[in-house]
CSV table of C-alpha atoms in Angstrom, one decimal:
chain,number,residue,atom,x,y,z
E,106,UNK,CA,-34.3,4.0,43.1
E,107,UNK,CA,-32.8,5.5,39.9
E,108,UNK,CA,-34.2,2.9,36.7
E,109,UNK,CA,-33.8,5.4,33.9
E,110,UNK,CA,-31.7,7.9,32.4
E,111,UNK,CA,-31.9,10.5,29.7
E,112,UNK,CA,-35.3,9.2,29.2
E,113,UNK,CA,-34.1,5.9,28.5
E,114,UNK,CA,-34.7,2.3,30.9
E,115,UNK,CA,-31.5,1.3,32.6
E,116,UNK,CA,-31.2,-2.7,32.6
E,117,UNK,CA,-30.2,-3.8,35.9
E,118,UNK,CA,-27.0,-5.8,36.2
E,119,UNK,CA,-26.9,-9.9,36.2
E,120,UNK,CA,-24.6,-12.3,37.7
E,121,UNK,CA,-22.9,-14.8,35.8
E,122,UNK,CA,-24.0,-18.5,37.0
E,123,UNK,CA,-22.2,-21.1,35.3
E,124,UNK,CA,-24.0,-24.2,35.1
E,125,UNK,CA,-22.9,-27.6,34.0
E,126,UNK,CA,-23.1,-27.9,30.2
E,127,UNK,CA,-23.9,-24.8,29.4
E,128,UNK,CA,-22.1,-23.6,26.2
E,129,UNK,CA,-20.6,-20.7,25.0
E,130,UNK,CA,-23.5,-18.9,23.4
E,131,UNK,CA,-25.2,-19.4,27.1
E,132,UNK,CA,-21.8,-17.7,28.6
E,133,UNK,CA,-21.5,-15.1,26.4
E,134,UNK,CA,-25.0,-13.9,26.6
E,135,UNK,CA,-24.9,-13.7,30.6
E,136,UNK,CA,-21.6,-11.7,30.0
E,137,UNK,CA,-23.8,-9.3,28.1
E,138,UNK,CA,-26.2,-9.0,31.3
E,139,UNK,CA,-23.2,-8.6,33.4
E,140,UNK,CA,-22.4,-5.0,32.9
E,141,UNK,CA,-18.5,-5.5,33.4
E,142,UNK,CA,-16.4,-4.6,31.7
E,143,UNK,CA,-14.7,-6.2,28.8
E,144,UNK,CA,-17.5,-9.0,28.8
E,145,UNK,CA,-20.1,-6.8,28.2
E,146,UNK,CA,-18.1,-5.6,25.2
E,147,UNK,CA,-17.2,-9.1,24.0
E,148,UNK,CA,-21.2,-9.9,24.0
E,149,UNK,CA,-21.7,-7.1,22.5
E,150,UNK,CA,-19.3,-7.7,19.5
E,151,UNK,CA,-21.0,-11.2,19.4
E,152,UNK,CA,-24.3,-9.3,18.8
E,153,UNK,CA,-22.8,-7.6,16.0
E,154,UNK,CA,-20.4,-10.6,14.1
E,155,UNK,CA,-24.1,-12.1,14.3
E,156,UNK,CA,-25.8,-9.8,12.3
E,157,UNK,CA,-23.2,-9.1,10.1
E,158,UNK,CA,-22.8,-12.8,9.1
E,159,UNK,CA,-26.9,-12.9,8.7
E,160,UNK,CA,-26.8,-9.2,6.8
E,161,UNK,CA,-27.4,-10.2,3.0
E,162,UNK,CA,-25.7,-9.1,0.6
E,163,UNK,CA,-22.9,-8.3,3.0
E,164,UNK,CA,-18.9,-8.1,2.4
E,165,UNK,CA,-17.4,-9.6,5.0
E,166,UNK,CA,-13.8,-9.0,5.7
E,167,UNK,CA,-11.3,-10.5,8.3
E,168,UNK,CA,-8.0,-8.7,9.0
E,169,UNK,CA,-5.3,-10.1,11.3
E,170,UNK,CA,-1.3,-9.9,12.0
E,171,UNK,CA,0.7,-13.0,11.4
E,172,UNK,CA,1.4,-14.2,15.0
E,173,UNK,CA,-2.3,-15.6,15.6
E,174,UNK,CA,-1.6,-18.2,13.0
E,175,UNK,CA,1.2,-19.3,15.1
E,176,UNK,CA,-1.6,-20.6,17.3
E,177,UNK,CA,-4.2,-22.9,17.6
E,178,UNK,CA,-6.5,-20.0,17.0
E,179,UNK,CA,-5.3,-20.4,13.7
E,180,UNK,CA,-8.2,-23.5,13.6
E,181,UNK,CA,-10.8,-20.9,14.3
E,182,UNK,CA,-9.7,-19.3,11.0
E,183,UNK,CA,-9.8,-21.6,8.8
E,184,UNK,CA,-13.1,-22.8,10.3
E,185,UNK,CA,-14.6,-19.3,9.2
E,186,UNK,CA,-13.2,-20.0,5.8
E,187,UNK,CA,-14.7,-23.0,5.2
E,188,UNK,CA,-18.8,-22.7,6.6
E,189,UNK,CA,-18.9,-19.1,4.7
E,190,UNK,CA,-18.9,-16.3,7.0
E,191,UNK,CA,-15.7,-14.4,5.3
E,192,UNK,CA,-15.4,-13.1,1.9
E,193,UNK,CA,-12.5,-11.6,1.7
E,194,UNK,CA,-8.8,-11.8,4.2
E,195,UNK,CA,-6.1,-9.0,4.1
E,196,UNK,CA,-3.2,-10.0,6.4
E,197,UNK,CA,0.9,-9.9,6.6
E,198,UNK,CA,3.4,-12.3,5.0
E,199,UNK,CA,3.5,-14.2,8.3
E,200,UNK,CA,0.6,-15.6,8.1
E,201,UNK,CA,1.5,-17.5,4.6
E,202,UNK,CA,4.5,-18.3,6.7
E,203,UNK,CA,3.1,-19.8,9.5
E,204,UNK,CA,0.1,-21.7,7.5
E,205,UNK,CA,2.6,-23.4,4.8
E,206,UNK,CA,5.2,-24.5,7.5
E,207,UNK,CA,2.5,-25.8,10.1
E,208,UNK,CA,1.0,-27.9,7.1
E,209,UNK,CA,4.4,-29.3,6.5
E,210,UNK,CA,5.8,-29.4,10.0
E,211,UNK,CA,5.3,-28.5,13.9
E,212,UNK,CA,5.5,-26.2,16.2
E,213,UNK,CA,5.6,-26.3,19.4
E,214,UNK,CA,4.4,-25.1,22.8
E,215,UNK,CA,6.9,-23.5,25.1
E,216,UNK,CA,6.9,-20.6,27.4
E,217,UNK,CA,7.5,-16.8,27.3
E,218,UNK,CA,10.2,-16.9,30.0
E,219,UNK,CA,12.4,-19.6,28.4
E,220,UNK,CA,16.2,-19.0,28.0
E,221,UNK,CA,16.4,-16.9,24.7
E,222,UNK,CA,19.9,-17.1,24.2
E,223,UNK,CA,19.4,-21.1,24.8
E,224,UNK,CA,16.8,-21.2,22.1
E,225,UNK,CA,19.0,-19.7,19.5
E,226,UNK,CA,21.5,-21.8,20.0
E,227,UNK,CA,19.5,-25.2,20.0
E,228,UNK,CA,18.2,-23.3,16.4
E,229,UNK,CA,14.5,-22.6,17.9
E,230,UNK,CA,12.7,-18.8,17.5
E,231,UNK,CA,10.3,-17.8,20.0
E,232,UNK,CA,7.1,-16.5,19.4
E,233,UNK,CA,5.2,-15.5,22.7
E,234,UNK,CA,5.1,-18.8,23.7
E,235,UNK,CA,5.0,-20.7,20.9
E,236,UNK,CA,7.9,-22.4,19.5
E,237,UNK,CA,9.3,-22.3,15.8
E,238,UNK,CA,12.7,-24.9,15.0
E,239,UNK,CA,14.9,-23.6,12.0
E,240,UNK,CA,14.2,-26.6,10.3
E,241,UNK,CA,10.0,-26.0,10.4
E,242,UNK,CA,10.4,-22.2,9.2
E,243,UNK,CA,13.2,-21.0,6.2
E,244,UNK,CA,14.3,-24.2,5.6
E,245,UNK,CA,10.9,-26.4,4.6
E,246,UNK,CA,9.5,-23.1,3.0
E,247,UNK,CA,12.2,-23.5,0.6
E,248,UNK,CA,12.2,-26.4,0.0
E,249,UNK,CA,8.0,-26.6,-0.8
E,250,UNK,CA,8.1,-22.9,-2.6
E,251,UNK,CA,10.6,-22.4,-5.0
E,252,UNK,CA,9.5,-25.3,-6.9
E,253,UNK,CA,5.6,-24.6,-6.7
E,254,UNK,CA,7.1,-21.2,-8.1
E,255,UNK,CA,8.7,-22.6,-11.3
E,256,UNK,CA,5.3,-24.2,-12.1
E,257,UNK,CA,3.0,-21.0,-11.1
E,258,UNK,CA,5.2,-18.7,-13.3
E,259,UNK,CA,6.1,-21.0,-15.9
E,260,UNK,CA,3.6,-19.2,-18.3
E,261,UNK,CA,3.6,-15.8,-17.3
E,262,UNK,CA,5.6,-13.2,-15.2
E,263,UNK,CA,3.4,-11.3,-13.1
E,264,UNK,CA,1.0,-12.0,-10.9
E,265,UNK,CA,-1.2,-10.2,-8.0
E,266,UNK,CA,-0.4,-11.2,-4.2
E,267,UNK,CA,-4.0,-12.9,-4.0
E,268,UNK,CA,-3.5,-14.7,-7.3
E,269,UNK,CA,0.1,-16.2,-5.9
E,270,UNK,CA,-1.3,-17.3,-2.8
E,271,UNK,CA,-4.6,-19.1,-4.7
E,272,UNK,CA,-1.9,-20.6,-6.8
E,273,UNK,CA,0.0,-21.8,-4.2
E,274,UNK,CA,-3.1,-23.2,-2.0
E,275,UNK,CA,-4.7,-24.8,-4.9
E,276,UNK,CA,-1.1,-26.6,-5.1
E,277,UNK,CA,-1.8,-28.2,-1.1
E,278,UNK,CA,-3.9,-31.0,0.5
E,279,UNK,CA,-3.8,-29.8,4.1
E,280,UNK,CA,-7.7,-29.3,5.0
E,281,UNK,CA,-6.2,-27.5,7.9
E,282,UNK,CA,-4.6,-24.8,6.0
E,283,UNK,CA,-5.4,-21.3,5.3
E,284,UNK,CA,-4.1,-21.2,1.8
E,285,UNK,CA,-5.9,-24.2,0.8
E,286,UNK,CA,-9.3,-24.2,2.5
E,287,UNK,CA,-9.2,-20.0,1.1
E,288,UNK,CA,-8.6,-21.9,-2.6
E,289,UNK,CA,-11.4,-24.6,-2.4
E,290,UNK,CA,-13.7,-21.4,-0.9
E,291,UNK,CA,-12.8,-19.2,-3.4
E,292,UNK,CA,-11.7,-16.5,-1.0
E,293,UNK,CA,-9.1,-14.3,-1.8
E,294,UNK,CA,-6.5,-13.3,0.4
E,295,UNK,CA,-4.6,-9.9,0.0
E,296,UNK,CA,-0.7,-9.3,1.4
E,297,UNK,CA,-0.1,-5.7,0.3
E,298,UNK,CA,3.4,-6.1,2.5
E,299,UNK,CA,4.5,-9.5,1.2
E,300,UNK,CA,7.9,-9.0,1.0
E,301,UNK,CA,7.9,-8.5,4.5
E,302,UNK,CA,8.5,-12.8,5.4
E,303,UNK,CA,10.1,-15.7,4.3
E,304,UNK,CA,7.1,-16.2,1.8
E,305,UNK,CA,8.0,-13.0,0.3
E,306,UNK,CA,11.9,-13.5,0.6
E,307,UNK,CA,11.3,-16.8,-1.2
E,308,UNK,CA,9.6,-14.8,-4.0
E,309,UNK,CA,12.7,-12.2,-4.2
E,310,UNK,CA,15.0,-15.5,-3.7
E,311,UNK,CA,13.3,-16.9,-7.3
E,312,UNK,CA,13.3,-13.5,-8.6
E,313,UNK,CA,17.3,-13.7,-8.4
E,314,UNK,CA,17.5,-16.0,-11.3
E,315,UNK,CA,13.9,-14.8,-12.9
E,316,UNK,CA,14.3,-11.1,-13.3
E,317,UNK,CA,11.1,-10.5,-15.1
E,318,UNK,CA,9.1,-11.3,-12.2
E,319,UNK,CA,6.9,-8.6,-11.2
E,320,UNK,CA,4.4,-9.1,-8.4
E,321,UNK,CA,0.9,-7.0,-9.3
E,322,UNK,CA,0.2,-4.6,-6.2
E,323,UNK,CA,-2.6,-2.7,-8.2
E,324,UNK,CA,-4.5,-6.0,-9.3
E,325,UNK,CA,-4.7,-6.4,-5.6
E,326,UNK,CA,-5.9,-2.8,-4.9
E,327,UNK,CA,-8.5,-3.1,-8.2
E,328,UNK,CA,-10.4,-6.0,-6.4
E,329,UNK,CA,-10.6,-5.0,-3.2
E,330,UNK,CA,-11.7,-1.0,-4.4
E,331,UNK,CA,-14.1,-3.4,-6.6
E,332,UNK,CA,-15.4,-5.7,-4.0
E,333,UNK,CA,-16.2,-2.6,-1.8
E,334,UNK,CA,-17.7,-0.4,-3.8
E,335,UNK,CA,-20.2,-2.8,-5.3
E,336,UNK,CA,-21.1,-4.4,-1.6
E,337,UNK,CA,-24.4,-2.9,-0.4
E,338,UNK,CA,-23.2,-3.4,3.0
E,339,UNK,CA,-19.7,-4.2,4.4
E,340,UNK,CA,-18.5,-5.5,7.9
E,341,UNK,CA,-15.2,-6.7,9.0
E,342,UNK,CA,-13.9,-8.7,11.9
E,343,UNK,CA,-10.6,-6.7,12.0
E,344,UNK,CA,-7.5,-8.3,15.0
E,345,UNK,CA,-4.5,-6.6,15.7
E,346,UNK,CA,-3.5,-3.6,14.3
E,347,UNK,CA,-0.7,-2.7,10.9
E,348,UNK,CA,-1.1,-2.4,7.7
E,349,UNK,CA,-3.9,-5.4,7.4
E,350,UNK,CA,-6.5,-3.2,9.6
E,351,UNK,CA,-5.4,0.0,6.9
E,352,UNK,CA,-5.9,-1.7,4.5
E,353,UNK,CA,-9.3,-2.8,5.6
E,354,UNK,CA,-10.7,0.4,6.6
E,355,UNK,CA,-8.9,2.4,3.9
E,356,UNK,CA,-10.8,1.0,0.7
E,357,UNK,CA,-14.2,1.3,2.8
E,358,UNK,CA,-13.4,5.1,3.2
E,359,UNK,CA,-14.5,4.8,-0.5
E,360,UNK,CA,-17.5,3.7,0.2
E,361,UNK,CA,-18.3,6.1,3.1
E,362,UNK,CA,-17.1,3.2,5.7
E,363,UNK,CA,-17.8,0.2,6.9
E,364,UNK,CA,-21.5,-1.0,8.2
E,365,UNK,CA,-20.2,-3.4,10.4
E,366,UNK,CA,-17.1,-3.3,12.5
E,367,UNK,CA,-15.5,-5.3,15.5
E,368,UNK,CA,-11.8,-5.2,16.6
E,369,UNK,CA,-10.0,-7.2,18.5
E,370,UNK,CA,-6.7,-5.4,20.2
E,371,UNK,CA,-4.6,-5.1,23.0
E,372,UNK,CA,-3.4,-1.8,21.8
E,373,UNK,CA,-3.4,1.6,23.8
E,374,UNK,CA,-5.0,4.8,21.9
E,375,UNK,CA,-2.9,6.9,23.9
E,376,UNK,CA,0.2,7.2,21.6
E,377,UNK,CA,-2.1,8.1,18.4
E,378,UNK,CA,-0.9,4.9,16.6
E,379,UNK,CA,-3.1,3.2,14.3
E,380,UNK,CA,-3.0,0.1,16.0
E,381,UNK,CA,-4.2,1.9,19.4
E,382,UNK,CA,-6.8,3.4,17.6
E,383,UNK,CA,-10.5,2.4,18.7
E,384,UNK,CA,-12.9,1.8,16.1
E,385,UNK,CA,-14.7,5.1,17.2
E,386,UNK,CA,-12.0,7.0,15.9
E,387,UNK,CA,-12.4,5.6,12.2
E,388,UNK,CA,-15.8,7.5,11.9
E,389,UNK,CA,-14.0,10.8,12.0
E,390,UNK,CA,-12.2,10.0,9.2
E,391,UNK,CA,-15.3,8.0,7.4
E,392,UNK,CA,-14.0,4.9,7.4
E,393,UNK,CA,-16.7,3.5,9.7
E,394,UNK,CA,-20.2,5.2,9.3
E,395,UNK,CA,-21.4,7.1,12.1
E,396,UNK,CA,-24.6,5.1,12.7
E,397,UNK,CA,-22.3,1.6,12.0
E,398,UNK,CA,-22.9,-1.4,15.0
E,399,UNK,CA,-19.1,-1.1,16.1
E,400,UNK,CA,-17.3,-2.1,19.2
E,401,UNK,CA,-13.3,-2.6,20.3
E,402,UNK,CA,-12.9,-5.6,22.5
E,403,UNK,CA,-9.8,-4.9,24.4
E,404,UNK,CA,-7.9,-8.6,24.8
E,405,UNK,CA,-6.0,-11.3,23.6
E,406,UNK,CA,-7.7,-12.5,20.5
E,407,UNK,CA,-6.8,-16.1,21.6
E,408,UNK,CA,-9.2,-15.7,24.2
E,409,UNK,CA,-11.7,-13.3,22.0
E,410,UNK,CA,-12.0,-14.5,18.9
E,411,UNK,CA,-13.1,-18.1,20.2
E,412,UNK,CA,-15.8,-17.3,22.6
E,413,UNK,CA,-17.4,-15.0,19.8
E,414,UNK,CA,-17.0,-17.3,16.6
E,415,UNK,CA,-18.1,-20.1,19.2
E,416,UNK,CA,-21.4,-18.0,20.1
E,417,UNK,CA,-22.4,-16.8,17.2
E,418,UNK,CA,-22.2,-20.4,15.6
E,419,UNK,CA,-24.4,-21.5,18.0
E,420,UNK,CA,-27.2,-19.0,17.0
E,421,UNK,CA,-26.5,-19.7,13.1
């Protein structure tokens, strides 16, 4: 009977016996003795998100698209924010979006084969499933913005995305927001596509009768070429795909990649778009070091994210 290969000691494969009680460290860690398929890589990332958030001296990045904040795995976010284990978040306009309108309204659950053409007429988008009235989007982020803006720009005219959005968190008391729970934490958060959502049409909507505004792209590039290049180490928890996971692995190219790396997609690699790209890839152009602990975790990060946070807490 075959036990090793290439001079190495093959681990035999476990089953999974789920046991009353048991939590989700215990889970995860039988998934790791499972040897299939996408839960051995899920343990595996849960092996590495440990050690990166026990690595001193460690920058720890997290990078996602807008959408999960739609969610309630927008709770497991915020969560990170607040017991320390991120130092730094680069994501889309969305994701102010989404945080500033579910700390002043609702969404809703709904399904992803409703009546479209229904939902626009009753005024309701569609997000997957999730469910997003008019009157919880545009219309409350106008109302709440354009005044926090006269007071934020009342004594000066330009200002870096991460400096707007500290502003405008330190300006909430939602201890479920992003915004605000990244302002008590001191955690930056970097948009470099903010005009690209109502939080960044609101800006251009101000800018209409304040045409000195200038928003400060480089301050936001300065901090983050900064805050890489004086880390010893680096890791980043990186979800979906974009310009947030660029920019996270372009400024640690710098720095001749990142020492830590998990990612959380449900893209393909077959059509050679970032997005689809595996972590793997990265190292060739040296934006993850050869010898970093790396893993792609092919899933929903709605599922993913959870059952690895949840873990790894458990063993912090």
């Amino acid at each position: 009977m075959v036990a090793t290969f290439d001079n190495k000691k093959l681990v035999a494969v476990k089953d999974i016996k789920i046991k009353k009680g048991m939590t989700a460290n215990d889970l995860v860690k039988m998934m790791g003795k499972s040897g299939g398929f996408t839960a051995q890589k899920l343990s595996d990332a849960a092996d590495i998100v440990e050690k990166m958030f026990k690595k001193k001296d460690c920058l720890r990045i997290l990078s996602f698209p807008a959408c999960i904040m739609a969610t309630g795995t927008r709770g497991v976010i915020v969560d990170m924010v607040k017991k320390g284990f991120i130092d730094v978040i680069i994501t889309t306009c969305g994701t102010l979006d989404h945080d500033l309108s579910r700390t002043w309204a609702s969404y809703y659950k709904g399904d992803f084969l409703m009546d479209d053409a229904k939902l626009r007429d009753n005024g309701i988008s569609r997000l997957g499933n999730v469910l997003v009235p008019d009157d919880c989007y545009g219309i409350v982020l106008e109302d709440n913005l354009l005044p926090m803006f006269d007071d934020i720009f009342k004594d000066t005219t330009s200002l870096s995305t991460h400096e707007i959005i500290d502003q405008v968190g330190a300006r909430l008391d939602d201890e479920d927001s992003l915004l605000y729970q990244c302002h008590k934490h001191n955690v930056p958060i970097v948009v470099p596509g903010i005009t690209d959502g109502s939080f960044g049409c609101q800006l251009w909507m101000y800018y209409q009768m304040h045409r000195k505004l200038r928003i400060d792209l480089f301050a936001d590039e300065q901090m983050l070429s900064e805050m890489t290049d004086e880390a010893k180490n680096t890791g980043a928890i990186i979800i979906g795909g974009g310009i947030s996971k660029h920019h996270v692995i372009w400024w640690n190219q710098f720095r001749g990649g990142l020492d830590y790396a998990i990612y959380l997609t449900t893209a393909q690699e077959y059509d050679g778009s970032l997005s689809g790209a595996q972590i793997r890839e990265a190292v060739s152009w040296g934006k993850v070091k050869a010898n970093a602990k790396k893993m792609t975790v092919e899933g929903d990060a709605t599922i993913n994210l959870p059952l690895i946070i949840a873990a790894v807490e458990d063993r912090l």
